[in-house]
Short mmCIF file of C-alpha atoms and ligand atoms in Angstrom, two decimals:
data_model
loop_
_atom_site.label_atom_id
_atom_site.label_comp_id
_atom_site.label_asym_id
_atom_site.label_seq_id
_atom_site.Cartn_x
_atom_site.Cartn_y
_atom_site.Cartn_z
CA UNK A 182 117.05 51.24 84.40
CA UNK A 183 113.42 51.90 83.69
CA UNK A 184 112.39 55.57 82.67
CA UNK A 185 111.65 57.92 84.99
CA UNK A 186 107.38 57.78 85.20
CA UNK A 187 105.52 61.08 86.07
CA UNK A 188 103.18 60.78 89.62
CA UNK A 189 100.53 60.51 87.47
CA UNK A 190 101.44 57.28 85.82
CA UNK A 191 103.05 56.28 89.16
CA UNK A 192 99.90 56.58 91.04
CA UNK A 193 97.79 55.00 88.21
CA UNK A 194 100.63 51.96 88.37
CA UNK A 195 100.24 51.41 91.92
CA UNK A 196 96.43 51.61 92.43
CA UNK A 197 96.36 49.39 89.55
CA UNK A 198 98.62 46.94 91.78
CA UNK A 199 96.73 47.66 94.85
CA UNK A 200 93.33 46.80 93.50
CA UNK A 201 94.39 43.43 91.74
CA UNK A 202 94.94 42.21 95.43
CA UNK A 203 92.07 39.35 95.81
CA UNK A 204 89.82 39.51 98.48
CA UNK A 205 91.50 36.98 100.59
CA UNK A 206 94.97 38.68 100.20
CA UNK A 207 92.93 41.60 101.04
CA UNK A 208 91.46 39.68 104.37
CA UNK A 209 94.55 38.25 105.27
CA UNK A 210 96.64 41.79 104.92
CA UNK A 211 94.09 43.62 106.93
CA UNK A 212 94.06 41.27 110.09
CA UNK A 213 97.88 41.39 109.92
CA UNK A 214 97.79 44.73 110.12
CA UNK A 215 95.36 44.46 112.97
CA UNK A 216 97.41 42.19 114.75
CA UNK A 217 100.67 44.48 114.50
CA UNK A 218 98.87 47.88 115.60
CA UNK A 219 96.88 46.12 118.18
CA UNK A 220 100.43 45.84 119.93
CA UNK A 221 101.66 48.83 119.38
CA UNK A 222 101.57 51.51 122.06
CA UNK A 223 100.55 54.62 119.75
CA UNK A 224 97.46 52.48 119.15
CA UNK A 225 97.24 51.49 122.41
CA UNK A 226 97.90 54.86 124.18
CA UNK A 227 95.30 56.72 121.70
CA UNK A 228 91.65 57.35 122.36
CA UNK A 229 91.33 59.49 119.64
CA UNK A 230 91.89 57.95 115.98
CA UNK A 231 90.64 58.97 112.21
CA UNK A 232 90.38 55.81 110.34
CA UNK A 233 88.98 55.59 106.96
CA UNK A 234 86.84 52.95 104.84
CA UNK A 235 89.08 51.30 102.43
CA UNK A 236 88.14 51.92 99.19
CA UNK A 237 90.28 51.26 95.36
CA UNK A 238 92.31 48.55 96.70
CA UNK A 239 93.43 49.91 99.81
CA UNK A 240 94.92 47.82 102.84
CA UNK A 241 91.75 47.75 104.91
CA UNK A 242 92.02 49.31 108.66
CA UNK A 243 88.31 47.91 109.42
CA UNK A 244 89.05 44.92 111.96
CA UNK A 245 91.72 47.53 113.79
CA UNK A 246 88.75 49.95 113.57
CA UNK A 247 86.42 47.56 115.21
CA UNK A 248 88.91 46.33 117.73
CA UNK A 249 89.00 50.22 118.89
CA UNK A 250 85.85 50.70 119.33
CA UNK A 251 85.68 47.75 121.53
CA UNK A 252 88.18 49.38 123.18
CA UNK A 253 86.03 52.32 123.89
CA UNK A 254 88.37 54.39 121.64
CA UNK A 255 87.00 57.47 119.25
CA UNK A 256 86.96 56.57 116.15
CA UNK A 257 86.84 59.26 113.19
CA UNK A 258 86.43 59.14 109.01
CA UNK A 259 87.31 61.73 106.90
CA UNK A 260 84.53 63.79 105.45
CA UNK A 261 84.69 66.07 102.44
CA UNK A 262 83.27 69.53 103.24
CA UNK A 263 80.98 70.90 100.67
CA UNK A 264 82.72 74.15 101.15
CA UNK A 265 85.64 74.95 101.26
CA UNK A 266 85.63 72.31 98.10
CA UNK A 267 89.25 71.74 99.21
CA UNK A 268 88.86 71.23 103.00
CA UNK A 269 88.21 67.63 104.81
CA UNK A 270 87.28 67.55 108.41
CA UNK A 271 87.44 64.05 110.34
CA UNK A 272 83.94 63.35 112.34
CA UNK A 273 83.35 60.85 114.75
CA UNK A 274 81.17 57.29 114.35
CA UNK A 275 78.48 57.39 116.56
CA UNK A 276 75.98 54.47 117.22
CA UNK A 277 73.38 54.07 114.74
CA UNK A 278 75.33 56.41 112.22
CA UNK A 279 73.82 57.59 108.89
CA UNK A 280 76.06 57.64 105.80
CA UNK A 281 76.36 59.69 102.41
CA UNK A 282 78.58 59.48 99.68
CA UNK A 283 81.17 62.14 98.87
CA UNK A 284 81.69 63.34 95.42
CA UNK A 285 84.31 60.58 94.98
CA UNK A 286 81.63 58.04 95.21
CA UNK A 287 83.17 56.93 98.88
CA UNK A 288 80.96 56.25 102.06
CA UNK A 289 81.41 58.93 104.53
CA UNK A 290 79.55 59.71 107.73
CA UNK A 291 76.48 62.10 107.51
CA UNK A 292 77.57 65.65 108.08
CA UNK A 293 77.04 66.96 112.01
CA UNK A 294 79.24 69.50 112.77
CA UNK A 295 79.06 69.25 116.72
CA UNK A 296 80.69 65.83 116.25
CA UNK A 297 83.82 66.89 114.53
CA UNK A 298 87.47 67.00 115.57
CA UNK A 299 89.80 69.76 115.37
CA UNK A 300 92.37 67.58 113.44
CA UNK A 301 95.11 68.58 116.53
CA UNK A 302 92.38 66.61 118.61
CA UNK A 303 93.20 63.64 117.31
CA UNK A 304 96.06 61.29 119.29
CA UNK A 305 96.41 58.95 116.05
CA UNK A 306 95.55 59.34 112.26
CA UNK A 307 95.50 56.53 109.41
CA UNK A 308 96.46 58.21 106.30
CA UNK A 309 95.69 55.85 103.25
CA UNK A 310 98.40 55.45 100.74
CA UNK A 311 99.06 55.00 97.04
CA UNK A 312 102.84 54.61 97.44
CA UNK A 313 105.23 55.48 99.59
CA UNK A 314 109.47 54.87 99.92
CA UNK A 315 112.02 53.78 102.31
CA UNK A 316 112.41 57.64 103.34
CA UNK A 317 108.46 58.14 104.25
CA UNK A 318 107.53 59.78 101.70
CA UNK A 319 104.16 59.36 100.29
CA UNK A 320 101.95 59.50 97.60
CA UNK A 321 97.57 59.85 97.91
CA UNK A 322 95.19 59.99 95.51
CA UNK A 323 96.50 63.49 94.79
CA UNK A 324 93.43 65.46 96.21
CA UNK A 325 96.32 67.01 98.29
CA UNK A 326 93.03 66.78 100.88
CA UNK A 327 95.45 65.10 104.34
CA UNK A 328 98.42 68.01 102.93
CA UNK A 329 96.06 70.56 103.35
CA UNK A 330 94.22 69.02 106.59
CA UNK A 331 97.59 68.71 108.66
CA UNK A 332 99.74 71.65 106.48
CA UNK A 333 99.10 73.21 110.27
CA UNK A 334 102.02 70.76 111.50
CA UNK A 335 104.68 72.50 110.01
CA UNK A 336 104.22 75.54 112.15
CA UNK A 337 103.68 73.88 115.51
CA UNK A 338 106.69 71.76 115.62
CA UNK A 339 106.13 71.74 119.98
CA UNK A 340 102.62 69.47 119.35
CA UNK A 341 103.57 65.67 119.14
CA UNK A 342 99.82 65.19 118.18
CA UNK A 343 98.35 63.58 116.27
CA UNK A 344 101.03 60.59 114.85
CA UNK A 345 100.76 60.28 111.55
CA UNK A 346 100.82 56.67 110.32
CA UNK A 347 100.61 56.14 106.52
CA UNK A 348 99.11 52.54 105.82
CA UNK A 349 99.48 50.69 102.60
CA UNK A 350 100.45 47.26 101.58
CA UNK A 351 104.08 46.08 100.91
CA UNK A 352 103.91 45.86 97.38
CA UNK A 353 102.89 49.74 97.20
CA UNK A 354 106.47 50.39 97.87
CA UNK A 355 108.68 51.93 95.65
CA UNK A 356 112.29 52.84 95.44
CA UNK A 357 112.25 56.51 95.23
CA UNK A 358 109.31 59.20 95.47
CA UNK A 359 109.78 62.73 94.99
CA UNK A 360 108.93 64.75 97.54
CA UNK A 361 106.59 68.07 96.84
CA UNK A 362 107.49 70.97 99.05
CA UNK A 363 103.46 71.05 100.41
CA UNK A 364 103.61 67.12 101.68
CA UNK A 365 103.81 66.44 105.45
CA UNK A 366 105.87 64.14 107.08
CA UNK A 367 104.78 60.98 108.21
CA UNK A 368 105.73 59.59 111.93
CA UNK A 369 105.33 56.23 109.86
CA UNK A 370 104.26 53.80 107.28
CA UNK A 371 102.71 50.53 108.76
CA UNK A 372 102.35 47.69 106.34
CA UNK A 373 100.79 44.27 105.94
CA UNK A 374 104.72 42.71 106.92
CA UNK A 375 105.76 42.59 109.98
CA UNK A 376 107.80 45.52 110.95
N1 FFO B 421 89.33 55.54 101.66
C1 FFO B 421 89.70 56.78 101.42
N2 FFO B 421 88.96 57.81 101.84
C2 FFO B 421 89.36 59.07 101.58
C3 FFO B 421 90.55 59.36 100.89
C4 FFO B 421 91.33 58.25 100.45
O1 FFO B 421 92.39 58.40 99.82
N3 FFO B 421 90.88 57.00 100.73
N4 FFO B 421 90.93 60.65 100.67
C5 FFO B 421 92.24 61.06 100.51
O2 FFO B 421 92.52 62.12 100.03
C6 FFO B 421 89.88 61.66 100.62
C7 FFO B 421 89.22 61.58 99.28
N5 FFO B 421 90.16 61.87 98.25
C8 FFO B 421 90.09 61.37 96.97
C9 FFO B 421 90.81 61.96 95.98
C10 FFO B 421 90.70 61.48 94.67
C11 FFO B 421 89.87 60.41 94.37
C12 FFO B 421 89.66 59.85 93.01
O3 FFO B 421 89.25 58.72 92.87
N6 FFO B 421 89.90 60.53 91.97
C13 FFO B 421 89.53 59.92 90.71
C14 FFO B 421 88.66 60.84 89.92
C15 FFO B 421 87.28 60.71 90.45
C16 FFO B 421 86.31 61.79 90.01
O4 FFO B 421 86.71 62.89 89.67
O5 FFO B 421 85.11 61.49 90.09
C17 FFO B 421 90.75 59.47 90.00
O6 FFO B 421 91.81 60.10 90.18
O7 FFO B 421 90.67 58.49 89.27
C18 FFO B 421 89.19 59.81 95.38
C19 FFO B 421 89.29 60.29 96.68
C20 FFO B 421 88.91 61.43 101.74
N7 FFO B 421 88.54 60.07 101.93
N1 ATP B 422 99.01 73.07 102.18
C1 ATP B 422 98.46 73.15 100.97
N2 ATP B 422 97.82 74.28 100.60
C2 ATP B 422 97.27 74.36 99.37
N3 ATP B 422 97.31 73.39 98.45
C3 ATP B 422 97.93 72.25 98.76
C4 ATP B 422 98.53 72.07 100.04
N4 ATP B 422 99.05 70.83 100.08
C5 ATP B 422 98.79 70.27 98.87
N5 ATP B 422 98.13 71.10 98.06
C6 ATP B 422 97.68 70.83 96.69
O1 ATP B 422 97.15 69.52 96.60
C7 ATP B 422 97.49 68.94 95.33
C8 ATP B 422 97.74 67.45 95.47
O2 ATP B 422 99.01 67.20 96.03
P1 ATP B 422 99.70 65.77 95.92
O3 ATP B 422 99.84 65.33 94.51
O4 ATP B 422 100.91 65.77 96.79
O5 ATP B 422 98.54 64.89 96.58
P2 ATP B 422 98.66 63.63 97.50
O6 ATP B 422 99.58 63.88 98.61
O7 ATP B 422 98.97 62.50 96.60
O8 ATP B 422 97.14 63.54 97.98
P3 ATP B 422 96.48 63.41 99.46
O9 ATP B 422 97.07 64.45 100.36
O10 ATP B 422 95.04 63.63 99.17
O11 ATP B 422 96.76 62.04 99.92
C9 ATP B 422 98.70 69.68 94.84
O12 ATP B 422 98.45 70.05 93.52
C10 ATP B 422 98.85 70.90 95.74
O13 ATP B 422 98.75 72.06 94.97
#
């Protein structure tokens, strides 16, 4: 048995595992994981999905993004608001969009408030993961930001919207996670394997 690790070290662990991925098993994980959302119905059924630009490692929804907005689907990023420090608000890609960086040093589209969604607007969100287990539950970057964005969901148990589907590559998985009272469930975790 290994000692127990605190979600601290866990997370460090697993980002560490997530960024020695080389770019092609980077490429090759990110069009498998177009290929197995591109056939399944919540993707296909939603016209309204939050994406976001893979960043530390992450399994990379870009080619899924792209094949959405051929679709003609709405696609969304998350974007830090200045204030509340603690709040993040998901704003639709427009054509000839103008980007910023957020505090954490990621890309994010350039604040315009008449082009955000309420998050209960949204059919379909990618949630990126640090870890996750066989039970769905999760670990982020521990900004608790996509708790506090959907914490909403506990109290409106009659909305089916949006799915939550928690992406992250296979070896991100772990046996066990703890999970904290505040954490939301996910619908799903979609991976690089096939399901
Ligand atoms: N691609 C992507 N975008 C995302 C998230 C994400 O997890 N992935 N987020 C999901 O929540 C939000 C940003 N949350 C984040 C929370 C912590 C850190 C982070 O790197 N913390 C550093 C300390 C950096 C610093 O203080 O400057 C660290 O822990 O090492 C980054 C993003 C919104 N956008
Ligand atoms: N609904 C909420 N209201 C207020 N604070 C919250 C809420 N949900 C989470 N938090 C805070 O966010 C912090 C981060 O939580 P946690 O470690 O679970 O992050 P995470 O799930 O890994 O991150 P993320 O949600 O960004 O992916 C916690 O310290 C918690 O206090």
């Amino acid at each position: 048995m290994n000692p127990p690790v605190s979600r601290t070290q866990l997370r460090r662990q697993l980002r560490q595992r997530r960024r020695a991925l080389s770019r092609a098993q980077q490429r090759a994980a990110a069009r498998r994981l177009q290929r197995t959302m591109a056939q399944d119905l919540r993707f296909i059924r939603a016209r309204h999905i939050a994406f976001y630009l893979a960043n530390d490692g992450e399994i990379d929804p870009a080619p899924l993004m792209r094949l959405a907005r051929r679709l003609g689907k709405h696609c969304y990023l998350p974007v830090l608001s200045r204030w509340p420090a603690t709040a993040m608000r998901f704003q639709r890609l427009v054509k000839g969009q103008r980007w910023q960086r957020n505090r954490f040093g990621i890309r994010e589209p350039q604040t315009q408030r008449a082009l955000q969604a309420r998050a209960w607007r949204l059919d379909l969100v990618f949630l990126p993961l640090v870890g996750f287990d066989a039970a769905g539950n999760r670990l982020g970057m521990g900004g608790g930001f996509y708790d506090r964005a959907f914490a909403w969901r506990r109290w409106r148990t009659h909305t089916r919207r949006p799915r939550l589907l928690g992406l992250a590559h296979h070896c991100q998985q772990v046996e066990h996670l703890d999970g904290a009272s505040w954490d939301i469930p996910l619908d799903a975790v979609v991976t690089d394997r096939r399901p």
